[in-house]
Coordinates of C-alpha atoms in Angstrom, one line a residue:
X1 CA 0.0 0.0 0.0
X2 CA 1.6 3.3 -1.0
X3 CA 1.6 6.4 1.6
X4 CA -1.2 8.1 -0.3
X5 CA -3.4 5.0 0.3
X6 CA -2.5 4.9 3.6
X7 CA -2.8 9.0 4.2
X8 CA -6.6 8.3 3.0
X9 CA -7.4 5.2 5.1
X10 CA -9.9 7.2 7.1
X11 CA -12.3 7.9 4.0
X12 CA -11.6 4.3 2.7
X13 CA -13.1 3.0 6.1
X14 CA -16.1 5.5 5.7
X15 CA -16.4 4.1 2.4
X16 CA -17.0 0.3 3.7
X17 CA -18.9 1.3 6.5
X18 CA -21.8 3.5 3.8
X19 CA -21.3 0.2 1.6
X20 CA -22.1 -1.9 4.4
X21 CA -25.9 -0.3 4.9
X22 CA -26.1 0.1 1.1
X23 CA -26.0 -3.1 0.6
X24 CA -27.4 -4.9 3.9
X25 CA -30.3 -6.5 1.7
X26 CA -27.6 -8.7 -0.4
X27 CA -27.9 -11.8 -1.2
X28 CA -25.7 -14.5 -3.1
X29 CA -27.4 -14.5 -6.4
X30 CA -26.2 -13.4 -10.4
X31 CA -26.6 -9.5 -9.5
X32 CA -22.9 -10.1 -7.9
X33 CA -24.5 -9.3 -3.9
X34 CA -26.7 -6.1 -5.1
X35 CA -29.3 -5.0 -2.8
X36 CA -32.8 -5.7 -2.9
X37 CA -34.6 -4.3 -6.1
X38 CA -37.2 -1.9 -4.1
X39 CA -33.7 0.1 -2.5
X40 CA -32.8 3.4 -4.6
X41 CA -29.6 3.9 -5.5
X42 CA -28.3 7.7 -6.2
X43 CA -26.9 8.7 -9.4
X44 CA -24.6 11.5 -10.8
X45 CA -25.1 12.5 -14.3
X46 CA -25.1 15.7 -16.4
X47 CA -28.1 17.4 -17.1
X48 CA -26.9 19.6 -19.8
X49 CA -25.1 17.1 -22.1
X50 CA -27.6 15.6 -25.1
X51 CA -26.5 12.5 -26.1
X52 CA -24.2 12.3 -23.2
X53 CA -26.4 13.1 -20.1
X54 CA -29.7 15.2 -20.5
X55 CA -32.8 16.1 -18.2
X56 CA -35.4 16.8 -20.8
X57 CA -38.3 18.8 -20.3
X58 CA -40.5 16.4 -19.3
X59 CA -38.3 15.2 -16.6
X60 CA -36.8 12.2 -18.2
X61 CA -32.9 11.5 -18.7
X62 CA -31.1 10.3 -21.9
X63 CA -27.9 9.7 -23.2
X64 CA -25.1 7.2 -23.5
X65 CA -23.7 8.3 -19.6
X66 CA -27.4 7.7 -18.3
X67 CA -28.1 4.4 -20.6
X68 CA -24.4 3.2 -19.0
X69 CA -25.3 3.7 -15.7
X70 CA -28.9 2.5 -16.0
X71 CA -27.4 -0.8 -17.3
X72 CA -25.1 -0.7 -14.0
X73 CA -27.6 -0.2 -11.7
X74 CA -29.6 -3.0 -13.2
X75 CA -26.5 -5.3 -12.8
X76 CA -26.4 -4.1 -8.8
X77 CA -30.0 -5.2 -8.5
X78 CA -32.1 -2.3 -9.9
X79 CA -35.0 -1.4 -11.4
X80 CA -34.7 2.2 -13.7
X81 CA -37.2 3.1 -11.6
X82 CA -34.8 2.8 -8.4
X83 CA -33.1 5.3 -9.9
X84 CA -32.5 8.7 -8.0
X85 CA -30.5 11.1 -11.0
X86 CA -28.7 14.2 -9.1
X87 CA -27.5 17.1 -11.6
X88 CA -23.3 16.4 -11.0
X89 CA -21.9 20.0 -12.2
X90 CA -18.3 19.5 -13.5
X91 CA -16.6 21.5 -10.5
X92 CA -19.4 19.4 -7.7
X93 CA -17.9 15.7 -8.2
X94 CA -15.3 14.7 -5.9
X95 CA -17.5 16.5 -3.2
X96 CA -20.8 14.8 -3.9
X97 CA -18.6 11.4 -3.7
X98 CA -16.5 12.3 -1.0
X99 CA -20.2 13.4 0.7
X100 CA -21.7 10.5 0.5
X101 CA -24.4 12.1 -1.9
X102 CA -24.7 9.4 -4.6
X103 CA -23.5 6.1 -4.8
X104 CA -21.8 6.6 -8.1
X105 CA -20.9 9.5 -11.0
X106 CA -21.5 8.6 -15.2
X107 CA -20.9 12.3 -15.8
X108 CA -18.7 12.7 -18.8
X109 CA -16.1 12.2 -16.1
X110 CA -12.2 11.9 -17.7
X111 CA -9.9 9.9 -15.2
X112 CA -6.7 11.5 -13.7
X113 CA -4.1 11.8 -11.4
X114 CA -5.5 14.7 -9.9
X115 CA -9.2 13.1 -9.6
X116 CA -7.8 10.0 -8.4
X117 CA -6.2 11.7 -5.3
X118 CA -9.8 12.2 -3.8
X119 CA -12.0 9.1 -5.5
X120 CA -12.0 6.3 -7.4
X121 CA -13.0 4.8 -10.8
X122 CA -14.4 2.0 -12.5
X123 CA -13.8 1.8 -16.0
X124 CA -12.8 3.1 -18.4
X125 CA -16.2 2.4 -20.1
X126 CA -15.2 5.1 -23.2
X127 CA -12.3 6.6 -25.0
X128 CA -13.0 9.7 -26.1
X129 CA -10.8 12.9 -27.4
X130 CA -10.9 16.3 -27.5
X131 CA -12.1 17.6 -31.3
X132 CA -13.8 20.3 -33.1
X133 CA -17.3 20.4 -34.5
X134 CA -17.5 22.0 -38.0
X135 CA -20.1 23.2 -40.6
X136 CA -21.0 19.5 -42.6
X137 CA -20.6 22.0 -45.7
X138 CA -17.1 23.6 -44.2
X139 CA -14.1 21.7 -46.5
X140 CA -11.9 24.1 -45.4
X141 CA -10.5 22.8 -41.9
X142 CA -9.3 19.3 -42.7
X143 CA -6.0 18.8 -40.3
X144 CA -5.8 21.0 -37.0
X145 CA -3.4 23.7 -38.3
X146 CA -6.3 25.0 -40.4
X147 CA -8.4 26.4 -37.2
X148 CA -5.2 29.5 -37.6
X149 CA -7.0 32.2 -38.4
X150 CA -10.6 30.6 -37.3
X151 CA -12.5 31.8 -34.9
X152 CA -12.8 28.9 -32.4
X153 CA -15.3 28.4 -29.7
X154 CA -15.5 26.8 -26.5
X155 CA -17.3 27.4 -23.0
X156 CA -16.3 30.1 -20.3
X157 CA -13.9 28.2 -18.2
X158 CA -12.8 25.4 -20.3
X159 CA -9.2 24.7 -21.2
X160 CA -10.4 23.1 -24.5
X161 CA -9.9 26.2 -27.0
X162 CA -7.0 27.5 -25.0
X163 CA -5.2 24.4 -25.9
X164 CA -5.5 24.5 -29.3
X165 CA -4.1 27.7 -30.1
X166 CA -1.5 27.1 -27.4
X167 CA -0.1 23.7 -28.9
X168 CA -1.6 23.3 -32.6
X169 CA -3.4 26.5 -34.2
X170 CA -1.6 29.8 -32.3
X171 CA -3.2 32.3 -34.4
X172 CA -6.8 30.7 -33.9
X173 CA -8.9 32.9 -32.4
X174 CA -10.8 32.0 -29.4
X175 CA -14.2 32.7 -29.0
X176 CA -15.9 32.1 -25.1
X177 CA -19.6 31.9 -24.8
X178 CA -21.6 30.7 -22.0
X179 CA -22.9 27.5 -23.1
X180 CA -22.8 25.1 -25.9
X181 CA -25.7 25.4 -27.0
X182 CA -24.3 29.5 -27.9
X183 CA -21.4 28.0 -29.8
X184 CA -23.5 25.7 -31.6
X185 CA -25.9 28.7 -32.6
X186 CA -22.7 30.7 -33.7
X187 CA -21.1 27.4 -35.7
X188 CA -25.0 27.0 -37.7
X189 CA -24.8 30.8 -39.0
X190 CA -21.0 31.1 -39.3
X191 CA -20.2 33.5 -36.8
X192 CA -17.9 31.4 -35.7
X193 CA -16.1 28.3 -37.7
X194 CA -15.4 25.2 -34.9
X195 CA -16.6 24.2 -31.4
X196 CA -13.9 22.1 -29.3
X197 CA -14.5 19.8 -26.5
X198 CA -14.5 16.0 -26.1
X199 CA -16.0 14.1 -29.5
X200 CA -18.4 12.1 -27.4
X201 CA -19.7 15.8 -26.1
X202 CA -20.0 17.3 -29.9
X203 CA -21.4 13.9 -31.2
X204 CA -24.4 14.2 -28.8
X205 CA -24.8 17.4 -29.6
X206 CA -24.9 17.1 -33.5
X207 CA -27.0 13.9 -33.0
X208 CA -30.0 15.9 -32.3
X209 CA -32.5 15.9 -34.4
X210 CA -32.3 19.6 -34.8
X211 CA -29.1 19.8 -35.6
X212 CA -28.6 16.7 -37.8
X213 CA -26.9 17.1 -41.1
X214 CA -26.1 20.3 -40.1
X215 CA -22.5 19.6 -38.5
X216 CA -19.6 16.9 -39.1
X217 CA -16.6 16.1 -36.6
X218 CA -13.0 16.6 -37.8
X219 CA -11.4 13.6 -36.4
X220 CA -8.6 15.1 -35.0
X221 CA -7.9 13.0 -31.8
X222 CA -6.1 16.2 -29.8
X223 CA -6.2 14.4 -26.5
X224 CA -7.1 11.3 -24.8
X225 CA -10.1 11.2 -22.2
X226 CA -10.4 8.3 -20.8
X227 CA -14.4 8.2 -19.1
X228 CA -14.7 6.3 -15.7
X229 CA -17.3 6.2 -13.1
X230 CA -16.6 7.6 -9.7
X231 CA -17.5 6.0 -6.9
X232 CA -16.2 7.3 -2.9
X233 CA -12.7 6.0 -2.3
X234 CA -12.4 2.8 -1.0
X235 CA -15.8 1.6 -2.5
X236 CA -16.4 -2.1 -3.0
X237 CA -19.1 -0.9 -6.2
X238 CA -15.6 -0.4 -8.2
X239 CA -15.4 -4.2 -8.3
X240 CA -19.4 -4.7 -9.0
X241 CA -19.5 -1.7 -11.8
X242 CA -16.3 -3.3 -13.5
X243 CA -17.9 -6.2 -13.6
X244 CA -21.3 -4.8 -15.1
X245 CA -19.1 -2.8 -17.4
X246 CA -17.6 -6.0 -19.0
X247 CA -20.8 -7.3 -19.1
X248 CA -22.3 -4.1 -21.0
X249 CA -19.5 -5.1 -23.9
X250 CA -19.9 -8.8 -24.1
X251 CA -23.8 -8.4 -24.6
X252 CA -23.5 -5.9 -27.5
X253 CA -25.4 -3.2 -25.1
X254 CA -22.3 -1.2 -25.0
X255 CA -22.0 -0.9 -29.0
X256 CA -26.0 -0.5 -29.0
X257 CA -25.5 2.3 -26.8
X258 CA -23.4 4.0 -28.8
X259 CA -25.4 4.0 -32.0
X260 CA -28.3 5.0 -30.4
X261 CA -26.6 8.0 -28.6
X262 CA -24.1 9.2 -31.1
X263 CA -25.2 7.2 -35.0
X264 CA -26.7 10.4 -36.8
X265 CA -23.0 12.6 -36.1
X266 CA -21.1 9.8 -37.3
X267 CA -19.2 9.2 -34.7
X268 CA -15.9 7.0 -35.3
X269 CA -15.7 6.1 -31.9
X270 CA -12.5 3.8 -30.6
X271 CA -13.9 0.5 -29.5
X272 CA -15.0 -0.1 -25.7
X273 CA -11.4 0.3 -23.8
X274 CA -9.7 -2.3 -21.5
X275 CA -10.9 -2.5 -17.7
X276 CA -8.4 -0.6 -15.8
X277 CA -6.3 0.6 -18.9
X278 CA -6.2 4.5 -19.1
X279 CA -4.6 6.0 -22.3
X280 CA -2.3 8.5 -21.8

């Protein structure tokens, strides 16, 4: 056990003793020791994310992070309708984990060093990179040196755009608007030329059926975010969500998934990654 392990040995030990009520109900049967069907079990997702993770207006959730995770809590012994969905902000995760406040985070959620001091991950469950999101009728950006001299958007507060221009494209220039949904509005009547963030991210977005056609993904691969699912440090679920993960892929829900969420975009997504590899 290395000193960081043992520095966090406190919040591992709060960790089994929350398992130990969640999952006093268990029994020895295929769900892998699950609780009882009629307990709820709490759920991070986005809410803003279509494709990925979206509270629609009607109060239901879609997307690929919410059909993952409703296929994991199936495996632990679930019904969808034990499902409690929480809204899990970008900047809110370690905390809501660390709190206690859901049993487990699908939330467009990139494994690293840093996020791996505080919790821990199942998965991977999806490869994904960082790309830009052009016009489908745009023939002009075809390799990342062409966003120089293209006004490039991205979000308030993300690093995305500010990577580009500081490691491929330095005389791109950046546009930051509040949303995605902004950017998107900009990209359809070319007041700006790209959107960058993760491909998964832009593939849900262009998959809807009001954009559809409209956009197309450059490829470009400019990073590597490898997608896990959080659970509090220490948390025997790690074991249990691997487990339903492998699963997911063997059955073909994984791949069905992923048509359903991302097909009309297109998306050339890497296959479902290795259980415990994370691509640097």
């Amino acid at each position: 056990m290395n000193a960081r392990k043992l520095t966090k040995a406190g919040v591992a030990a709060a960790a089994a003793l929350a398992l130990a009520f969640s999952v006093a109900a268990c029994g020895d049967d295929d769900s892998g020791g699950a609780a009882s069907d009629n307990e709820k079990i709490t759920v991070g997702i986005k809410y803003d994310q279509p494709g990925v993770g979206l509270k629609t207006p009607d109060g239901t959730y879609t997307g690929f992070d919410v059909d993952v995770a409703t296929y994991i809590a199936q495996q632990l012994g679930r019904d969808p309708g034990d499902i409690e969905w929480k809204e899990a902000k970008s900047a809110d995760r370690e905390t809501m984990l660390q709190r206690g406040d859901v049993d487990f985070i699908a939330a467009s959620y990139s494994i690293n060093d840093q996020r791996e001091e505080k919790v821990d991950f199942a998965g991977p469950y999806l490869l994904a990179h960082q790309d830009v999101l052009i016009r489908a009728d745009d023939n002009s950006i075809t390799k990342p040196e062409d966003l120089n001299n293209k006004k490039l958007c991205s979000v308030t507060g993300s690093t995305s755009a500010q990577n580009v221009k500081e490691k491929i494209a330095p005389d791109a220039q950046l546009q930051e608007y509040g949303g995605y949904s902004e950017c998107l509005t900009g990209l359809e009547n070319g007041v700006i030329d790209a959107l960058t963030t993760d491909d998964a991210i832009l593939a849900g977005y262009a998959s809807q059926p009001e954009f559809e056609g409209k956009f197309k993904l450059g490829g470009f691969k400019l990073s590597n975010e490898n997608y896990g699912i959080g659970v509090q440090e220490g948390s025997e679920l790690k074991e249990q969500i691997n487990d339903a993960l492998e699963k997911m892929v063997a059955d073909g829900s994984w791949d069905a998934a992923v048509k359903k969420n991302f097909g009309p975009a297109e998306y050339q997504n890497e296959p479902a990654p290795e259980i415990g590899v994370v691509v640097k």
